[in-house]
GROMACS .gro file of N, CA and C in nm:
model
  309
    1MET      N    1  11.958  10.047   7.562
    1MET     CA    2  11.978   9.971   7.684
    1MET      C    3  11.842   9.932   7.741
    2VAL      N    4  11.826   9.808   7.777
    2VAL     CA    5  11.700   9.757   7.830
    2VAL      C    6  11.702   9.767   7.982
    3ALA      N    7  11.594   9.823   8.036
    3ALA     CA    8  11.585   9.836   8.182
    3ALA      C    9  11.558   9.699   8.245
    4LYS      N   10  11.615   9.680   8.362
    4LYS     CA   11  11.594   9.555   8.434
    4LYS      C   12  11.452   9.553   8.491
    5ARG      N   13  11.386   9.440   8.475
    5ARG     CA   14  11.250   9.425   8.526
    5ARG      C   15  11.256   9.411   8.678
    6ARG      N   16  11.176   9.493   8.746
    6ARG     CA   17  11.173   9.487   8.891
    6ARG      C   18  11.045   9.421   8.937
    7ASN      N   19  11.055   9.343   9.042
    7ASN     CA   20  10.937   9.282   9.103
    7ASN      C   21  10.907   9.357   9.233
    8PHE      N   22  10.780   9.391   9.250
    8PHE     CA   23  10.739   9.464   9.368
    8PHE      C   24  10.655   9.374   9.457
    9PRO      N   25  10.668   9.386   9.588
    9PRO     CA   26  10.585   9.305   9.678
    9PRO      C   27  10.438   9.343   9.663
   10ASP      N   28  10.352   9.247   9.689
   10ASP     CA   29  10.207   9.272   9.679
   10ASP      C   30  10.163   9.386   9.770
   11GLU      N   31  10.223   9.395   9.887
   11GLU     CA   32  10.186   9.501   9.980
   11GLU      C   33  10.217   9.639   9.921
   12PHE      N   34  10.329   9.652   9.853
   12PHE     CA   35  10.365   9.778   9.788
   12PHE      C   36  10.262   9.812   9.680
   13LYS      N   37  10.223   9.711   9.602
   13LYS     CA   38  10.124   9.733   9.497
   13LYS      C   39   9.991   9.779   9.556
   14ARG      N   40   9.947   9.710   9.663
   14ARG     CA   41   9.820   9.748   9.728
   14ARG      C   42   9.828   9.890   9.782
   15ASP      N   43   9.940   9.924   9.845
   15ASP     CA   44   9.956  10.059   9.899
   15ASP      C   45   9.955  10.164   9.787
   16ALA      N   46  10.020  10.133   9.675
   16ALA     CA   47  10.023  10.225   9.562
   16ALA      C   48   9.882  10.248   9.507
   17VAL      N   49   9.805  10.139   9.492
   17VAL     CA   50   9.668  10.151   9.441
   17VAL      C   51   9.581  10.228   9.541
   18ASP      N   52   9.599  10.202   9.669
   18ASP     CA   53   9.525  10.277   9.771
   18ASP      C   54   9.557  10.425   9.764
   19LEU      N   55   9.683  10.457   9.740
   19LEU     CA   56   9.724  10.596   9.727
   19LEU      C   57   9.655  10.661   9.607
   20VAL      N   58   9.648  10.591   9.497
   20VAL     CA   59   9.579  10.643   9.378
   20VAL      C   60   9.432  10.665   9.408
   21ARG      N   61   9.370  10.568   9.472
   21ARG     CA   62   9.227  10.579   9.502
   21ARG      C   63   9.197  10.693   9.599
   22SER      N   64   9.288  10.719   9.691
   22SER     CA   65   9.264  10.825   9.790
   22SER      C   66   9.311  10.962   9.742
   23SER      N   67   9.385  10.968   9.632
   23SER     CA   68   9.439  11.094   9.582
   23SER      C   69   9.377  11.128   9.447
   24LYS      N   70   9.248  11.150   9.446
   24LYS     CA   71   9.177  11.177   9.321
   24LYS      C   72   9.226  11.304   9.252
   25ASP      N   73   9.277  11.401   9.330
   25ASP     CA   74   9.318  11.528   9.272
   25ASP      C   75   9.461  11.526   9.217
   26ARG      N   76   9.538  11.420   9.247
   26ARG     CA   77   9.676  11.411   9.198
   26ARG      C   78   9.680  11.326   9.071
   27PRO      N   79   9.754  11.372   8.971
   27PRO     CA   80   9.767  11.292   8.849
   27PRO      C   81   9.847  11.165   8.874
   28LEU      N   82   9.817  11.061   8.798
   28LEU     CA   83   9.889  10.935   8.810
   28LEU      C   84  10.039  10.954   8.787
   29THR      N   85  10.074  11.044   8.696
   29THR     CA   86  10.216  11.065   8.668
   29THR      C   87  10.291  11.111   8.792
   30ASP      N   88  10.230  11.200   8.872
   30ASP     CA   89  10.294  11.248   8.994
   30ASP      C   90  10.308  11.136   9.096
   31ILE      N   91  10.205  11.055   9.109
   31ILE     CA   92  10.208  10.945   9.206
   31ILE      C   93  10.315  10.844   9.165
   32ALA      N   94  10.316  10.807   9.035
   32ALA     CA   95  10.415  10.710   8.987
   32ALA      C   96  10.556  10.763   9.007
   33ARG      N   97  10.578  10.890   8.974
   33ARG     CA   98  10.711  10.949   8.991
   33ARG      C   99  10.750  10.949   9.138
   34GLY      N  100  10.657  10.982   9.226
   34GLY     CA  101  10.685  10.985   9.370
   34GLY      C  102  10.718  10.847   9.425
   35LEU      N  103  10.658  10.743   9.368
   35LEU     CA  104  10.685  10.606   9.412
   35LEU      C  105  10.807  10.545   9.343
   36GLY      N  106  10.854  10.613   9.239
   36GLY     CA  107  10.971  10.562   9.167
   36GLY      C  108  10.940  10.446   9.075
   37ILE      N  109  10.817  10.445   9.021
   37ILE     CA  110  10.777  10.338   8.929
   37ILE      C  111  10.729  10.399   8.798
   38HIS      N  112  10.722  10.317   8.696
   38HIS     CA  113  10.677  10.362   8.565
   38HIS      C  114  10.526  10.386   8.569
   39LEU      N  115  10.483  10.487   8.495
   39LEU     CA  116  10.341  10.523   8.491
   39LEU      C  117  10.254  10.405   8.447
   40GLU      N  118  10.296  10.334   8.343
   40GLU     CA  119  10.215  10.223   8.292
   40GLU      C  120  10.207  10.108   8.392
   41THR      N  121  10.310  10.091   8.473
   41THR     CA  122  10.305   9.989   8.578
   41THR      C  123  10.195  10.022   8.678
   42LEU      N  124  10.190  10.147   8.719
   42LEU     CA  125  10.088  10.190   8.814
   42LEU      C  126   9.949  10.178   8.752
   43ARG      N  127   9.935  10.219   8.627
   43ARG     CA  128   9.806  10.206   8.559
   43ARG      C  129   9.759  10.061   8.556
   44LYS      N  130   9.853   9.970   8.527
   44LYS     CA  131   9.820   9.828   8.522
   44LYS      C  132   9.770   9.780   8.658
   45TRP      N  133   9.839   9.820   8.764
   45TRP     CA  134   9.796   9.779   8.899
   45TRP      C  135   9.657   9.831   8.931
   46VAL      N  136   9.628   9.955   8.891
   46VAL     CA  137   9.496  10.014   8.917
   46VAL      C  138   9.389   9.939   8.839
   47ARG      N  139   9.416   9.906   8.712
   47ARG     CA  140   9.319   9.830   8.630
   47ARG      C  141   9.295   9.692   8.690
   48GLU      N  142   9.402   9.625   8.731
   48GLU     CA  143   9.388   9.492   8.791
   48GLU      C  144   9.306   9.498   8.920
   49ASP      N  145   9.329   9.601   8.999
   49ASP     CA  146   9.253   9.616   9.123
   49ASP      C  147   9.105   9.640   9.093
   50ALA      N  148   9.077   9.723   8.993
   50ALA     CA  149   8.937   9.750   8.956
   50ALA      C  150   8.870   9.622   8.908
   51ALA      N  151   8.941   9.542   8.829
   51ALA     CA  152   8.884   9.416   8.780
   51ALA      C  153   8.861   9.320   8.896
   52ARG      N  154   8.955   9.315   8.989
   52ARG     CA  155   8.941   9.227   9.106
   52ARG      C  156   8.821   9.269   9.190
   53ARG      N  157   8.804   9.398   9.208
   53ARG     CA  158   8.690   9.449   9.286
   53ARG      C  159   8.558   9.418   9.217
   54ALA      N  160   8.554   9.434   9.085
   54ALA     CA  161   8.432   9.405   9.010
   54ALA      C  162   8.398   9.256   9.019
   55HIS      N  163   8.500   9.173   9.009
   55HIS     CA  164   8.479   9.028   9.019
   55HIS      C  165   8.430   8.990   9.158
   56ALA      N  166   8.487   9.053   9.260
   56ALA     CA  167   8.447   9.023   9.398
   56ALA      C  168   8.302   9.065   9.422
   57SER      N  169   8.262   9.181   9.368
   57SER     CA  170   8.124   9.225   9.388
   57SER      C  171   8.027   9.134   9.313
   58ALA      N  172   8.069   9.082   9.196
   58ALA     CA  173   7.984   8.988   9.122
   58ALA      C  174   7.970   8.858   9.200
   59ASP      N  175   8.080   8.813   9.263
   59ASP     CA  176   8.073   8.691   9.345
   59ASP      C  177   7.980   8.710   9.463
   60GLU      N  178   7.982   8.830   9.523
   60GLU     CA  179   7.892   8.857   9.635
   60GLU      C  180   7.748   8.856   9.588
   61ALA      N  181   7.722   8.910   9.469
   61ALA     CA  182   7.586   8.908   9.415
   61ALA      C  183   7.542   8.765   9.389
   62ASP      N  184   7.634   8.680   9.339
   62ASP     CA  185   7.601   8.540   9.316
   62ASP      C  186   7.567   8.470   9.447
   63ALA      N  187   7.636   8.507   9.555
   63ALA     CA  188   7.613   8.443   9.684
   63ALA      C  189   7.475   8.477   9.740
   64ASP      N  190   7.418   8.591   9.699
   64ASP     CA  191   7.287   8.632   9.748
   64ASP      C  192   7.173   8.559   9.677
   65MET      N  193   7.204   8.484   9.572
   65MET     CA  194   7.100   8.414   9.496
   65MET      C  195   7.062   8.283   9.563
   66THR      N  196   6.940   8.242   9.534
   66THR     CA  197   6.897   8.110   9.581
   66THR      C  198   6.968   8.002   9.500
   67SER      N  199   6.962   7.879   9.546
   67SER     CA  200   7.030   7.771   9.474
   67SER      C  201   6.971   7.750   9.335
   68SER      N  202   6.840   7.770   9.319
   68SER     CA  203   6.781   7.754   9.186
   68SER      C  204   6.826   7.866   9.093
   69GLU      N  205   6.841   7.986   9.146
   69GLU     CA  206   6.890   8.097   9.065
   69GLU      C  207   7.036   8.075   9.025
   70GLN      N  208   7.115   8.021   9.118
   70GLN     CA  209   7.255   7.992   9.088
   70GLN      C  210   7.265   7.884   8.980
   71GLU      N  211   7.180   7.783   8.990
   71GLU     CA  212   7.181   7.676   8.889
   71GLU      C  213   7.139   7.731   8.753
   72GLU      N  214   7.038   7.817   8.751
   72GLU     CA  215   6.996   7.876   8.624
   72GLU      C  216   7.108   7.963   8.565
   73LEU      N  217   7.177   8.038   8.650
   73LEU     CA  218   7.289   8.120   8.604
   73LEU      C  219   7.399   8.033   8.543
   74ARG      N  220   7.432   7.922   8.609
   74ARG     CA  221   7.533   7.829   8.555
   74ARG      C  222   7.487   7.774   8.420
   75ARG      N  223   7.360   7.735   8.412
   75ARG     CA  224   7.306   7.681   8.287
   75ARG      C  225   7.314   7.785   8.176
   76LEU      N  226   7.276   7.909   8.208
   76LEU     CA  227   7.278   8.015   8.108
   76LEU      C  228   7.421   8.049   8.065
   77ARG      N  229   7.514   8.043   8.158
   77ARG     CA  230   7.655   8.069   8.122
   77ARG      C  231   7.708   7.960   8.030
   78ARG      N  232   7.673   7.834   8.059
   78ARG     CA  233   7.715   7.723   7.971
   78ARG      C  234   7.654   7.740   7.832
   79GLU      N  235   7.525   7.773   7.830
   79GLU     CA  236   7.456   7.792   7.702
   79GLU      C  237   7.518   7.909   7.625
   80ASN      N  238   7.550   8.017   7.694
   80ASN     CA  239   7.612   8.132   7.631
   80ASN      C  240   7.747   8.095   7.570
   81ALA      N  241   7.826   8.018   7.643
   81ALA     CA  242   7.956   7.975   7.593
   81ALA      C  243   7.939   7.887   7.469
   82ARG      N  244   7.841   7.796   7.473
   82ARG     CA  245   7.817   7.708   7.358
   82ARG      C  246   7.772   7.789   7.237
   83LEU      N  247   7.684   7.887   7.259
   83LEU     CA  248   7.635   7.969   7.147
   83LEU      C  249   7.747   8.055   7.089
   84LYS      N  250   7.836   8.104   7.173
   84LYS     CA  251   7.951   8.181   7.123
   84LYS      C  252   8.040   8.092   7.037
   85GLU      N  253   8.060   7.969   7.081
   85GLU     CA  254   8.141   7.875   7.004
   85GLU      C  255   8.074   7.843   6.871
   86ASP      N  256   7.943   7.819   6.873
   86ASP     CA  257   7.868   7.793   6.750
   86ASP      C  258   7.878   7.912   6.655
   87ASN      N  259   7.864   8.031   6.709
   87ASN     CA  260   7.872   8.152   6.629
   87ASN      C  261   8.009   8.166   6.563
   88GLU      N  262   8.114   8.135   6.636
   88GLU     CA  263   8.250   8.142   6.584
   88GLU      C  264   8.270   8.041   6.470
   89ILE      N  265   8.216   7.921   6.487
   89ILE     CA  266   8.225   7.819   6.382
   89ILE      C  267   8.152   7.866   6.257
   90LEU      N  268   8.033   7.922   6.273
   90LEU     CA  269   7.956   7.971   6.158
   90LEU      C  270   8.027   8.087   6.089
   91ARG      N  271   8.089   8.173   6.167
   91ARG     CA  272   8.162   8.287   6.108
   91ARG      C  273   8.278   8.236   6.024
   92LYS      N  274   8.351   8.138   6.076
   92LYS     CA  275   8.464   8.081   6.001
   92LYS      C  276   8.416   8.008   5.876
   93ALA      N  277   8.305   7.936   5.887
   93ALA     CA  278   8.250   7.865   5.771
   93ALA      C  279   8.205   7.964   5.664
   94ALA      N  280   8.141   8.071   5.704
   94ALA     CA  281   8.096   8.171   5.608
   94ALA      C  282   8.215   8.235   5.537
   95ALA      N  283   8.322   8.263   5.611
   95ALA     CA  284   8.441   8.320   5.550
   95ALA      C  285   8.504   8.221   5.453
   96TYR      N  286   8.508   8.094   5.489
   96TYR     CA  287   8.563   7.991   5.403
   96TYR      C  288   8.485   7.980   5.272
   97PHE      N  289   8.352   7.972   5.282
   97PHE     CA  290   8.271   7.957   5.163
   97PHE      C  291   8.273   8.085   5.078
   98ALA      N  292   8.288   8.200   5.141
   98ALA     CA  293   8.297   8.324   5.063
   98ALA      C  294   8.425   8.324   4.982
   99ARG      N  295   8.535   8.272   5.037
   99ARG     CA  296   8.660   8.263   4.963
   99ARG      C  297   8.648   8.163   4.847
  100GLU      N  298   8.580   8.052   4.872
  100GLU     CA  299   8.566   7.948   4.771
  100GLU      C  300   8.482   7.995   4.653
  101THR      N  301   8.379   8.074   4.678
  101THR     CA  302   8.291   8.117   4.570
  101THR      C  303   8.353   8.229   4.486
  102THR      N  304   8.453   8.297   4.540
  102THR     CA  305   8.516   8.406   4.462
  102THR      C  306   8.631   8.356   4.377
  103ARG      N  307   8.664   8.230   4.384
  103ARG     CA  308   8.775   8.174   4.305
  103ARG      C  309   8.733   8.142   4.166
   0.00000   0.00000   0.00000
């Protein structure tokens, strides 16, 4: 039997994550059981909150930069993305030619 998917309000999720953050000595399993939710659901909410907080702190750090530093950061991010794409193309080409030479 498949359990029905439940949707929780954002406020409930925030309160659950706050409870986890303030209850360092309680295991997640106890907190999830007490809230009546699945352990993995609570873990997911905690991970999402941690990622959101990390992203927000990075945005604050970006705001403290001068305009020239922000422009350089944008340029470097674009260059990094282009180099990753180039690297992926080269990896695929190398795999292709390695298959061709072994035939």
